[in-house]
GROMACS .gro file of C-alpha atoms in nm:
model
  479
    1MET     CA    1  -2.309  -1.300   0.020
    2PHE     CA    2  -1.994  -1.203  -0.165
    3PRO     CA    3  -2.034  -1.123  -0.537
    4LYS     CA    4  -1.977  -1.410  -0.778
    5ASN     CA    5  -1.661  -1.261  -0.931
    6PHE     CA    6  -1.518  -1.126  -0.605
    7LEU     CA    7  -1.139  -1.087  -0.625
    8TRP     CA    8  -0.998  -1.274  -0.327
    9GLY     CA    9  -0.626  -1.209  -0.335
   10GLY     CA   10  -0.302  -1.114  -0.170
   11ALA     CA   11  -0.083  -0.804  -0.178
   12ILE     CA   12   0.291  -0.741  -0.171
   13ALA     CA   13   0.520  -0.458  -0.285
   14ALA     CA   14   0.823  -0.486  -0.511
   15ASN     CA   15   1.059  -0.323  -0.262
   16GLN     CA   16   0.949  -0.549   0.024
   17ALA     CA   17   0.966  -0.877  -0.167
   18GLU     CA   18   1.182  -0.874  -0.480
   19GLY     CA   19   1.533  -0.806  -0.352
   20ALA     CA   20   1.786  -0.802  -0.641
   21TYR     CA   21   1.817  -0.432  -0.571
   22GLN     CA   22   2.091  -0.369  -0.827
   23GLU     CA   23   2.038  -0.655  -1.074
   24ASP     CA   24   1.968  -0.619  -1.445
   25GLY     CA   25   2.023  -0.246  -1.451
   26LYS     CA   26   1.797  -0.147  -1.162
   27GLY     CA   27   1.876   0.189  -0.999
   28LEU     CA   28   1.839   0.280  -0.633
   29SER     CA   29   1.505   0.383  -0.487
   30VAL     CA   30   1.414   0.547  -0.157
   31ALA     CA   31   1.339   0.200  -0.017
   32ASP     CA   32   1.697   0.088  -0.078
   33ILE     CA   33   1.845   0.330   0.176
   34LEU     CA   34   1.624   0.229   0.470
   35PRO     CA   35   1.784   0.018   0.747
   36VAL     CA   36   1.608  -0.203   1.003
   37GLY     CA   37   1.435  -0.036   1.299
   38SER     CA   38   1.137   0.171   1.401
   39ASP     CA   39   1.349   0.484   1.343
   40ARG     CA   40   1.437   0.387   0.984
   41PHE     CA   41   1.282   0.709   0.846
   42GLU     CA   42   1.494   0.937   1.066
   43ASN     CA   43   1.838   1.083   0.989
   44ILE     CA   44   1.831   0.935   0.642
   45SER     CA   45   2.155   0.904   0.448
   46TYR     CA   46   2.136   0.873   0.070
   47ASP     CA   47   2.462   0.679   0.065
   48ILE     CA   48   2.472   0.302   0.109
   49ASP     CA   49   2.683   0.217   0.417
   50VAL     CA   50   2.866  -0.112   0.365
   51ASP     CA   51   2.851  -0.174   0.741
   52GLU     CA   52   2.474  -0.124   0.757
   53PHE     CA   53   2.211  -0.392   0.691
   54TYR     CA   54   1.940  -0.299   0.443
   55PRO     CA   55   1.663  -0.560   0.446
   56ASN     CA   56   1.512  -0.460   0.110
   57HIS     CA   57   1.834  -0.539  -0.077
   58LYS     CA   58   1.757  -0.911  -0.072
   59ALA     CA   59   1.410  -0.915   0.086
   60ILE     CA   60   1.265  -1.263   0.023
   61ASP     CA   61   1.429  -1.291  -0.321
   62PHE     CA   62   1.095  -1.290  -0.502
   63TYR     CA   63   1.285  -1.164  -0.808
   64HIS     CA   64   1.439  -1.508  -0.855
   65ARG     CA   65   1.180  -1.723  -0.677
   66TYR     CA   66   0.853  -1.586  -0.815
   67PRO     CA   67   0.759  -1.905  -1.009
   68GLU     CA   68   0.781  -2.105  -0.686
   69ASP     CA   69   0.583  -1.843  -0.494
   70ILE     CA   70   0.318  -1.804  -0.764
   71ALA     CA   71   0.268  -2.181  -0.765
   72LEU     CA   72   0.191  -2.153  -0.392
   73PHE     CA   73  -0.043  -1.860  -0.457
   74ALA     CA   74  -0.224  -2.067  -0.718
   75GLU     CA   75  -0.256  -2.356  -0.472
   76LEU     CA   76  -0.391  -2.109  -0.219
   77GLY     CA   77  -0.653  -2.015  -0.477
   78LEU     CA   78  -0.576  -1.647  -0.519
   79LYS     CA   79  -0.792  -1.478  -0.781
   80CYS     CA   80  -0.557  -1.179  -0.795
   81LEU     CA   81  -0.221  -1.061  -0.670
   82ARG     CA   82  -0.155  -0.699  -0.599
   83THR     CA   83   0.208  -0.602  -0.643
   84SER     CA   84   0.400  -0.301  -0.769
   85ILE     CA   85   0.646  -0.222  -1.042
   86ALA     CA   86   0.978  -0.088  -0.919
   87TRP     CA   87   1.009   0.241  -1.105
   88SER     CA   88   1.391   0.224  -1.091
   89ARG     CA   89   1.387  -0.116  -1.266
   90ILE     CA   90   1.221   0.049  -1.565
   91PHE     CA   91   1.393   0.389  -1.548
   92PRO     CA   92   1.698   0.347  -1.319
   93LYS     CA   93   1.735   0.719  -1.252
   94GLY     CA   94   1.374   0.807  -1.325
   95ASP     CA   95   1.435   1.081  -1.580
   96GLU     CA   96   1.563   0.880  -1.879
   97ASP     CA   97   1.384   0.893  -2.212
   98GLU     CA   98   1.419   0.521  -2.286
   99PRO     CA   99   1.333   0.236  -2.047
  100ASN     CA  100   1.551  -0.049  -1.927
  101GLU     CA  101   1.447  -0.352  -2.133
  102ALA     CA  102   1.563  -0.602  -1.870
  103GLY     CA  103   1.329  -0.448  -1.615
  104LEU     CA  104   1.034  -0.451  -1.855
  105ARG     CA  105   1.106  -0.813  -1.943
  106PHE     CA  106   1.105  -0.919  -1.576
  107TYR     CA  107   0.750  -0.790  -1.529
  108ASP     CA  108   0.642  -0.946  -1.860
  109ASN     CA  109   0.755  -1.280  -1.722
  110LEU     CA  110   0.599  -1.215  -1.381
  111PHE     CA  111   0.259  -1.119  -1.526
  112ASP     CA  112   0.265  -1.412  -1.767
  113GLU     CA  113   0.331  -1.648  -1.477
  114LEU     CA  114   0.041  -1.501  -1.281
  115LEU     CA  115  -0.199  -1.517  -1.576
  116ASN     CA  116  -0.096  -1.873  -1.662
  117ASN     CA  117  -0.195  -1.965  -1.307
  118GLY     CA  118  -0.532  -1.790  -1.330
  119ILE     CA  119  -0.425  -1.496  -1.111
  120GLU     CA  120  -0.519  -1.141  -1.213
  121PRO     CA  121  -0.235  -0.886  -1.169
  122VAL     CA  122  -0.339  -0.574  -0.972
  123ILE     CA  123  -0.058  -0.327  -1.015
  124THR     CA  124   0.053  -0.020  -0.822
  125ILE     CA  125   0.260   0.207  -1.043
  126SER     CA  126   0.450   0.374  -0.758
  127HIS     CA  127   0.460   0.198  -0.420
  128PHE     CA  128   0.707   0.381  -0.194
  129GLU     CA  129   0.974   0.330  -0.463
  130THR     CA  130   1.058   0.673  -0.605
  131PRO     CA  131   1.398   0.651  -0.777
  132LEU     CA  132   1.658   0.795  -0.541
  133TYR     CA  133   1.810   1.003  -0.819
  134LEU     CA  134   1.485   1.197  -0.850
  135VAL     CA  135   1.507   1.280  -0.481
  136GLU     CA  136   1.871   1.384  -0.487
  137LYS     CA  137   1.868   1.584  -0.811
  138TYR     CA  138   1.513   1.722  -0.821
  139GLY     CA  139   1.396   1.719  -0.459
  140GLY     CA  140   1.128   1.458  -0.522
  141TRP     CA  141   0.763   1.531  -0.589
  142LYS     CA  142   0.777   1.894  -0.477
  143ASN     CA  143   0.941   1.951  -0.817
  144ARG     CA  144   0.682   1.945  -1.095
  145GLN     CA  145   0.936   1.804  -1.340
  146LEU     CA  146   0.850   1.467  -1.187
  147ILE     CA  147   0.505   1.491  -1.348
  148ASN     CA  148   0.659   1.441  -1.692
  149PHE     CA  149   0.895   1.167  -1.572
  150TYR     CA  150   0.605   0.979  -1.415
  151GLU     CA  151   0.386   1.027  -1.721
  152ASN     CA  152   0.658   0.877  -1.941
  153TYR     CA  153   0.700   0.588  -1.697
  154ALA     CA  154   0.327   0.518  -1.670
  155GLN     CA  155   0.269   0.537  -2.045
  156THR     CA  156   0.555   0.292  -2.098
  157LEU     CA  157   0.383   0.047  -1.863
  158PHE     CA  158   0.039   0.084  -2.022
  159GLU     CA  159   0.178   0.022  -2.369
  160ARG     CA  160   0.398  -0.270  -2.267
  161TYR     CA  161   0.145  -0.454  -2.053
  162LYS     CA  162  -0.171  -0.385  -2.253
  163GLY     CA  163  -0.393  -0.690  -2.229
  164LYS     CA  164  -0.200  -0.830  -1.932
  165VAL     CA  165  -0.292  -0.579  -1.662
  166LYS     CA  166  -0.641  -0.439  -1.620
  167TYR     CA  167  -0.639  -0.305  -1.262
  168TRP     CA  168  -0.394  -0.024  -1.185
  169MET     CA  169  -0.337   0.215  -0.894
  170THR     CA  170  -0.137   0.531  -0.945
  171PHE     CA  171   0.028   0.585  -0.603
  172ASN     CA  172   0.037   0.377  -0.289
  173GLU     CA  173  -0.112   0.546   0.019
  174ILE     CA  174  -0.073   0.892  -0.133
  175ASN     CA  175  -0.210   1.052   0.185
  176HIS     CA  176   0.102   0.936   0.372
  177THR     CA  177   0.268   1.237   0.210
  178HIS     CA  178   0.194   1.400   0.547
  179THR     CA  179   0.316   1.126   0.779
  180LEU     CA  180   0.584   0.948   0.570
  181PRO     CA  181   0.691   1.213   0.317
  182LEU     CA  182   1.014   1.047   0.204
  183ILE     CA  183   0.868   0.715   0.095
  184ALA     CA  184   0.525   0.846  -0.008
  185ALA     CA  185   0.640   1.153  -0.202
  186GLY     CA  186   1.018   1.135  -0.225
  187ILE     CA  187   1.061   1.454  -0.023
  188ASN     CA  188   1.295   1.494   0.273
  189VAL     CA  189   1.149   1.753   0.511
  190GLU     CA  190   1.344   1.653   0.824
  191LYS     CA  191   1.535   1.981   0.859
  192GLU     CA  192   1.266   2.219   0.734
  193ASP     CA  193   1.065   2.460   0.946
  194GLU     CA  194   0.695   2.385   0.992
  195TRP     CA  195   0.572   2.622   0.721
  196GLN     CA  196   0.817   2.495   0.459
  197LYS     CA  197   0.742   2.136   0.552
  198LEU     CA  198   0.368   2.181   0.509
  199ASN     CA  199   0.405   2.380   0.188
  200ASP     CA  200   0.631   2.112   0.039
  201MET     CA  201   0.385   1.838   0.135
  202TYR     CA  202   0.095   2.010  -0.038
  203GLN     CA  203   0.310   2.105  -0.337
  204ALA     CA  204   0.416   1.743  -0.374
  205SER     CA  205   0.053   1.636  -0.337
  206HIS     CA  206  -0.060   1.871  -0.611
  207ASN     CA  207   0.207   1.747  -0.850
  208MET     CA  208   0.109   1.387  -0.775
  209PHE     CA  209  -0.258   1.469  -0.840
  210VAL     CA  210  -0.169   1.602  -1.184
  211ALA     CA  211   0.055   1.302  -1.255
  212SER     CA  212  -0.216   1.061  -1.144
  213ALA     CA  213  -0.475   1.228  -1.365
  214LYS     CA  214  -0.241   1.223  -1.663
  215ALA     CA  215  -0.179   0.854  -1.604
  216VAL     CA  216  -0.554   0.787  -1.596
  217LEU     CA  217  -0.603   0.970  -1.925
  218ALA     CA  218  -0.312   0.789  -2.089
  219ALA     CA  219  -0.431   0.451  -1.964
  220LYS     CA  220  -0.781   0.501  -2.102
  221GLN     CA  221  -0.648   0.616  -2.437
  222ILE     CA  222  -0.417   0.314  -2.470
  223ASP     CA  223  -0.673   0.061  -2.347
  224PRO     CA  224  -1.028   0.169  -2.256
  225ASP     CA  225  -1.065  -0.150  -2.051
  226ASN     CA  226  -0.806  -0.031  -1.799
  227GLN     CA  227  -0.950   0.027  -1.453
  228MET     CA  228  -0.764   0.304  -1.274
  229GLY     CA  229  -0.768   0.343  -0.899
  230CYS     CA  230  -0.628   0.576  -0.640
  231MET     CA  231  -0.495   0.420  -0.320
  232LEU     CA  232  -0.503   0.562   0.033
  233SER     CA  233  -0.449   0.454   0.390
  234LEU     CA  234  -0.798   0.502   0.533
  235SER     CA  235  -0.825   0.356   0.880
  236PRO     CA  236  -1.092   0.563   1.060
  237ILE     CA  237  -1.037   0.817   1.337
  238TYR     CA  238  -1.260   0.820   1.644
  239PRO     CA  239  -1.288   1.114   1.885
  240ALA     CA  240  -1.140   1.016   2.222
  241THR     CA  241  -1.444   1.156   2.404
  242CYS     CA  242  -1.778   1.315   2.321
  243SER     CA  243  -1.624   1.657   2.382
  244PRO     CA  244  -1.718   1.873   2.083
  245LYS     CA  245  -1.351   1.972   2.049
  246ASP     CA  246  -1.246   1.607   2.017
  247VAL     CA  247  -1.526   1.538   1.770
  248LEU     CA  248  -1.451   1.838   1.548
  249GLU     CA  249  -1.075   1.796   1.548
  250SER     CA  250  -1.108   1.424   1.469
  251TYR     CA  251  -1.333   1.512   1.177
  252GLN     CA  252  -1.087   1.772   1.049
  253LEU     CA  253  -0.801   1.524   1.083
  254ARG     CA  254  -0.998   1.262   0.893
  255ARG     CA  255  -1.059   1.512   0.619
  256ARG     CA  256  -0.682   1.555   0.580
  257SER     CA  257  -0.676   1.202   0.437
  258LEU     CA  258  -1.005   1.220   0.250
  259PHE     CA  259  -0.871   1.533   0.078
  260TYR     CA  260  -0.667   1.300  -0.143
  261SER     CA  261  -0.958   1.082  -0.251
  262ASP     CA  262  -1.180   1.392  -0.285
  263VAL     CA  263  -0.944   1.530  -0.549
  264GLN     CA  264  -0.875   1.202  -0.728
  265LEU     CA  265  -1.235   1.077  -0.735
  266ARG     CA  266  -1.430   1.403  -0.761
  267GLY     CA  267  -1.185   1.578  -0.991
  268LYS     CA  268  -1.150   1.904  -0.803
  269TYR     CA  269  -1.009   2.056  -0.488
  270PRO     CA  270  -1.272   2.052  -0.212
  271SER     CA  271  -1.400   2.385  -0.079
  272TYR     CA  272  -1.252   2.321   0.267
  273PHE     CA  273  -0.901   2.328   0.120
  274GLU     CA  274  -0.930   2.703   0.065
  275ARG     CA  275  -0.930   2.762   0.440
  276ILE     CA  276  -0.633   2.527   0.485
  277ARG     CA  277  -0.446   2.720   0.217
  278GLU     CA  278  -0.527   3.062   0.361
  279GLU     CA  279  -0.464   2.981   0.728
  280ASN     CA  280  -0.129   2.817   0.651
  281ASN     CA  281  -0.028   3.077   0.392
  282LEU     CA  282   0.043   2.804   0.137
  283HIS     CA  283   0.204   2.907  -0.192
  284LEU     CA  284   0.160   2.630  -0.446
  285GLU     CA  285   0.306   2.633  -0.794
  286THR     CA  286   0.030   2.538  -1.036
  287GLN     CA  287  -0.040   2.579  -1.406
  288SER     CA  288  -0.368   2.683  -1.559
  289ASP     CA  289  -0.443   2.349  -1.720
  290ASP     CA  290  -0.364   2.145  -1.406
  291PHE     CA  291  -0.720   2.167  -1.281
  292THR     CA  292  -0.872   2.068  -1.614
  293ILE     CA  293  -0.643   1.763  -1.621
  294ILE     CA  294  -0.742   1.672  -1.263
  295GLU     CA  295  -1.109   1.710  -1.353
  296LYS     CA  296  -1.082   1.485  -1.658
  297GLY     CA  297  -0.850   1.223  -1.507
  298THR     CA  298  -1.059   1.095  -1.217
  299CYS     CA  299  -1.009   0.742  -1.091
  300ASP     CA  300  -1.256   0.457  -1.146
  301TYR     CA  301  -1.232   0.304  -0.800
  302LEU     CA  302  -1.089   0.365  -0.455
  303GLY     CA  303  -0.830   0.119  -0.330
  304PHE     CA  304  -0.743   0.148   0.035
  305SER     CA  305  -0.549  -0.013   0.315
  306PHE     CA  306  -0.712  -0.091   0.647
  307TYR     CA  307  -0.531  -0.218   0.954
  308ARG     CA  308  -0.673  -0.039   1.256
  309SER     CA  309  -0.867   0.257   1.389
  310SER     CA  310  -0.718   0.542   1.589
  311LEU     CA  311  -0.840   0.748   1.882
  312HIS     CA  312  -0.780   1.124   1.871
  313GLU     CA  313  -0.793   1.386   2.146
  314ALA     CA  314  -0.800   1.755   2.059
  315GLY     CA  315  -0.459   1.915   2.078
  316MET     CA  316  -0.256   1.595   2.077
  317LYS     CA  317   0.046   1.566   1.848
  318ILE     CA  318  -0.040   1.405   1.515
  319LEU     CA  319   0.185   1.108   1.441
  320GLY     CA  320   0.154   0.818   1.203
  321ASN     CA  321   0.324   0.514   1.057
  322THR     CA  322   0.258   0.268   0.777
  323GLY     CA  323  -0.058   0.142   0.949
  324GLY     CA  324  -0.215   0.487   0.970
  325LEU     CA  325  -0.239   0.759   1.232
  326LEU     CA  326  -0.130   0.691   1.588
  327GLY     CA  327  -0.362   0.795   1.864
  328LYS     CA  328  -0.458   0.725   2.223
  329LYS     CA  329  -0.497   0.370   2.349
  330ASN     CA  330  -0.853   0.247   2.297
  331PRO     CA  331  -0.968   0.057   2.610
  332TYR     CA  332  -1.233  -0.130   2.410
  333LEU     CA  333  -0.990  -0.293   2.167
  334GLU     CA  334  -0.724  -0.561   2.181
  335GLU     CA  335  -0.391  -0.493   2.013
  336THR     CA  336  -0.141  -0.678   1.796
  337PRO     CA  337   0.211  -0.751   1.932
  338TRP     CA  338   0.316  -0.424   1.767
  339GLY     CA  339   0.046  -0.225   1.945
  340TRP     CA  340  -0.197  -0.184   1.654
  341PRO     CA  341  -0.563  -0.184   1.769
  342ILE     CA  342  -0.771  -0.468   1.625
  343ASP     CA  343  -1.105  -0.324   1.515
  344PRO     CA  344  -1.293  -0.530   1.251
  345ILE     CA  345  -1.615  -0.327   1.288
  346ALA     CA  346  -1.420  -0.022   1.174
  347LEU     CA  347  -1.373  -0.191   0.836
  348ARG     CA  348  -1.750  -0.197   0.787
  349TYR     CA  349  -1.766   0.159   0.915
  350VAL     CA  350  -1.510   0.291   0.667
  351CYS     CA  351  -1.661   0.102   0.372
  352ASN     CA  352  -1.993   0.271   0.444
  353GLU     CA  353  -1.828   0.608   0.496
  354LEU     CA  354  -1.650   0.588   0.160
  355THR     CA  355  -1.955   0.455  -0.026
  356ASP     CA  356  -2.171   0.737   0.108
  357ARG     CA  357  -1.910   0.995   0.012
  358TYR     CA  358  -1.811   0.876  -0.336
  359GLU     CA  359  -2.059   0.614  -0.463
  360LYS     CA  360  -1.775   0.439  -0.644
  361PRO     CA  361  -1.642   0.083  -0.624
  362LEU     CA  362  -1.407   0.002  -0.335
  363PHE     CA  363  -1.111  -0.234  -0.338
  364ILE     CA  364  -0.968  -0.338   0.001
  365VAL     CA  365  -0.610  -0.381  -0.117
  366GLU     CA  366  -0.437  -0.416   0.220
  367ASN     CA  367  -0.557  -0.579   0.539
  368GLY     CA  368  -0.371  -0.817   0.768
  369ILE     CA  369  -0.201  -0.872   1.100
  370GLY     CA  370   0.167  -0.890   1.189
  371LEU     CA  371   0.244  -1.169   1.434
  372ARG     CA  372   0.549  -1.337   1.584
  373ASP     CA  373   0.506  -1.680   1.427
  374GLU     CA  374   0.726  -1.928   1.611
  375LYS     CA  375   0.876  -2.198   1.390
  376ILE     CA  376   0.933  -2.530   1.565
  377GLU     CA  377   1.122  -2.792   1.368
  378ASN     CA  378   0.901  -3.055   1.201
  379LYS     CA  379   0.584  -2.883   1.316
  380LYS     CA  380   0.336  -2.673   1.122
  381ILE     CA  381   0.279  -2.317   1.241
  382ILE     CA  382  -0.072  -2.300   1.388
  383ASP     CA  383  -0.141  -1.927   1.360
  384GLU     CA  384  -0.485  -1.913   1.518
  385ASP     CA  385  -0.469  -1.541   1.590
  386ARG     CA  386  -0.429  -1.473   1.217
  387MET     CA  387  -0.734  -1.688   1.141
  388ILE     CA  388  -0.937  -1.511   1.408
  389TYR     CA  389  -0.839  -1.173   1.261
  390LEU     CA  390  -0.919  -1.283   0.905
  391LYS     CA  391  -1.257  -1.428   1.000
  392ALA     CA  392  -1.362  -1.115   1.189
  393HIS     CA  393  -1.269  -0.884   0.902
  394ALA     CA  394  -1.430  -1.105   0.637
  395GLU     CA  395  -1.753  -1.102   0.840
  396GLN     CA  396  -1.754  -0.721   0.857
  397MET     CA  397  -1.670  -0.694   0.489
  398GLU     CA  398  -1.974  -0.910   0.412
  399GLU     CA  399  -2.186  -0.685   0.635
  400ALA     CA  400  -2.063  -0.383   0.439
  401ILE     CA  401  -2.168  -0.551   0.113
  402LYS     CA  402  -2.513  -0.610   0.264
  403ASP     CA  403  -2.515  -0.239   0.355
  404GLY     CA  404  -2.488  -0.160  -0.015
  405CYS     CA  405  -2.114  -0.111  -0.054
  406GLU     CA  406  -1.975  -0.220  -0.390
  407ILE     CA  407  -1.650  -0.398  -0.304
  408ILE     CA  408  -1.445  -0.533  -0.595
  409GLY     CA  409  -1.213  -0.751  -0.393
  410TYR     CA  410  -0.992  -0.808  -0.091
  411THR     CA  411  -0.616  -0.858  -0.103
  412TRP     CA  412  -0.463  -0.978   0.223
  413TRP     CA  413  -0.142  -0.793   0.297
  414GLY     CA  414   0.145  -1.033   0.277
  415PRO     CA  415   0.012  -1.373   0.168
  416ILE     CA  416   0.379  -1.462   0.207
  417ASP     CA  417   0.608  -1.316   0.476
  418ILE     CA  418   0.787  -1.006   0.345
  419VAL     CA  419   0.995  -0.720   0.484
  420SER     CA  420   0.792  -0.478   0.699
  421ALA     CA  421   0.768  -0.131   0.546
  422GLY     CA  422   0.741   0.034   0.886
  423THR     CA  423   1.030  -0.131   1.067
  424GLY     CA  424   1.223  -0.334   0.811
  425GLU     CA  425   1.166  -0.647   1.016
  426MET     CA  426   1.110  -0.995   0.877
  427GLU     CA  427   0.988  -1.126   1.210
  428LYS     CA  428   0.678  -0.910   1.191
  429ARG     CA  429   0.504  -1.174   0.983
  430TYR     CA  430   0.178  -1.133   0.790
  431GLY     CA  431   0.193  -1.433   0.559
  432PHE     CA  432   0.003  -1.755   0.515
  433ILE     CA  433   0.341  -1.877   0.390
  434TYR     CA  434   0.640  -1.871   0.625
  435VAL     CA  435   0.976  -1.754   0.488
  436ASP     CA  436   1.285  -1.864   0.675
  437ARG     CA  437   1.453  -1.529   0.724
  438LYS     CA  438   1.527  -1.332   1.040
  439ASN     CA  439   1.563  -0.960   1.107
  440ASP     CA  440   1.942  -0.975   1.060
  441GLY     CA  441   1.907  -1.135   0.717
  442THR     CA  442   2.004  -1.487   0.818
  443GLY     CA  443   1.799  -1.788   0.710
  444THR     CA  444   1.754  -2.023   0.418
  445LEU     CA  445   1.460  -1.837   0.256
  446ALA     CA  446   1.274  -2.170   0.245
  447ARG     CA  447   0.895  -2.141   0.212
  448GLU     CA  448   0.646  -2.332   0.426
  449LYS     CA  449   0.268  -2.319   0.453
  450LYS     CA  450   0.110  -2.217   0.785
  451ALA     CA  451  -0.228  -2.339   0.907
  452SER     CA  452  -0.384  -2.011   0.792
  453PHE     CA  453  -0.292  -2.110   0.434
  454ASP     CA  454  -0.552  -2.387   0.446
  455TYR     CA  455  -0.803  -2.154   0.609
  456TYR     CA  456  -0.778  -1.881   0.347
  457GLN     CA  457  -0.790  -2.149   0.079
  458GLN     CA  458  -1.124  -2.262   0.225
  459ILE     CA  459  -1.258  -1.905   0.231
  460ILE     CA  460  -1.169  -1.853  -0.135
  461LYS     CA  461  -1.307  -2.192  -0.245
  462THR     CA  462  -1.641  -2.118  -0.078
  463ASN     CA  463  -1.641  -1.749  -0.181
  464GLY     CA  464  -1.660  -1.649   0.184
  465ASN     CA  465  -1.946  -1.884   0.272
  466ASN     CA  466  -1.741  -2.096   0.512
  467LEU     CA  467  -1.553  -1.888   0.770
  468ASP     CA  468  -1.519  -2.167   1.027
  469TYR     CA  469  -1.152  -2.217   1.114
  470SER     CA  470  -1.193  -2.470   1.397
  471LYS     CA  471  -1.065  -2.769   1.202
  472PHE     CA  472  -0.739  -2.587   1.124
  473VAL     CA  473  -0.664  -2.518   1.491
  474ARG     CA  474  -0.497  -2.809   1.663
  475GLU     CA  475  -0.160  -2.891   1.809
  476GLY     CA  476   0.125  -2.876   1.564
  477VAL     CA  477   0.144  -3.199   1.370
  478VAL     CA  478   0.455  -3.368   1.239
  479ILE     CA  479   0.513  -3.280   0.876
   0.00000   0.00000   0.00000
């Protein structure tokens, strides 16, 4: 049984949905310089090329269409919507003393619209949207000056939206500092040697830990009811074989991610980090009070994304994308059209792993499947594979609750089709709501409900007690 007040919801990100990338005083962010393609994080140029297509610039125009979309979310029955605030809407460069009032007003209106429709805002303060100016001038999060800029930004949000937002997360998928350093930490390490790259990643991580802790302390001082979470990508890692080398190296690799939640939830650097520091000759710039701040500013809950598991063999190159770490092909699992293993049992596994480790509430703030939904004129999209995926993961989430895991809620990634973070595609669709836009930016942006919309609506109405999707699967009907 799901708890009575379980937060069934959906999740989007400002940079993947809003568009309006230069409207009302907004500055550029790292997301605004990313083109379409699986190589969008390589050979990055900070200059906007007028001949290049940048999908985030318009996205699905949520900035102008949010009342229409929120009305659909309310019809769907969402109890909460996770989204982010675009830092460069509030502080266009990131280092200003005073905020941009037009940006603050937009989120006032957005949150009011959500609340008026009975939808709780769940807000990520920084979701792959570091202002580009902070990257160009300061070098991103490897520069500790960003701690003060972020603290000013976060405090501005807490004061402005007091009473409107209760659930916050400080950074999106902070552990992607290792695999996606530009968007996760605003650092460009493409041309650095291996030592410098690793040192910069851990320096950026440290500075983000301090900033996160300061945000937690400020949030609690401004409104003690604020619930502050950290957010990580935490799909589990299996050893490829029972070889002790595979098992140990998989464990060590897993710990590279859990390092981030260890610090943010336990309030101190774990003992195993000392060996990492010594063996890699890391030289981190810290200040004496950093560790006291980290200790005092621990997070209340752990938000995490879950899309897949990965299979690791000792010695293999460690690669990752927005779904998590890439590994060997798992012969026991089916895959999505984009090659992501489908592993619902792993969701139960990771919920138990995290509960055993931290004994704190969990919030599954991203889970979903990207599919190639084919739109046929005058026919409803019957996305059975999405319903199958949702049912299987809801079942395992319920099993985890029975296991004793305290799970606050579940926000499906992309209740409406949005731009893919990993590839910039629109045709990698997650939504229960179809958006008429293609990878090249063409389309009317019209919204249309898929069959999975009705299915998720049923799940929410019954609080997870009815997971039968059979009546929603039939040949496309004329609409």
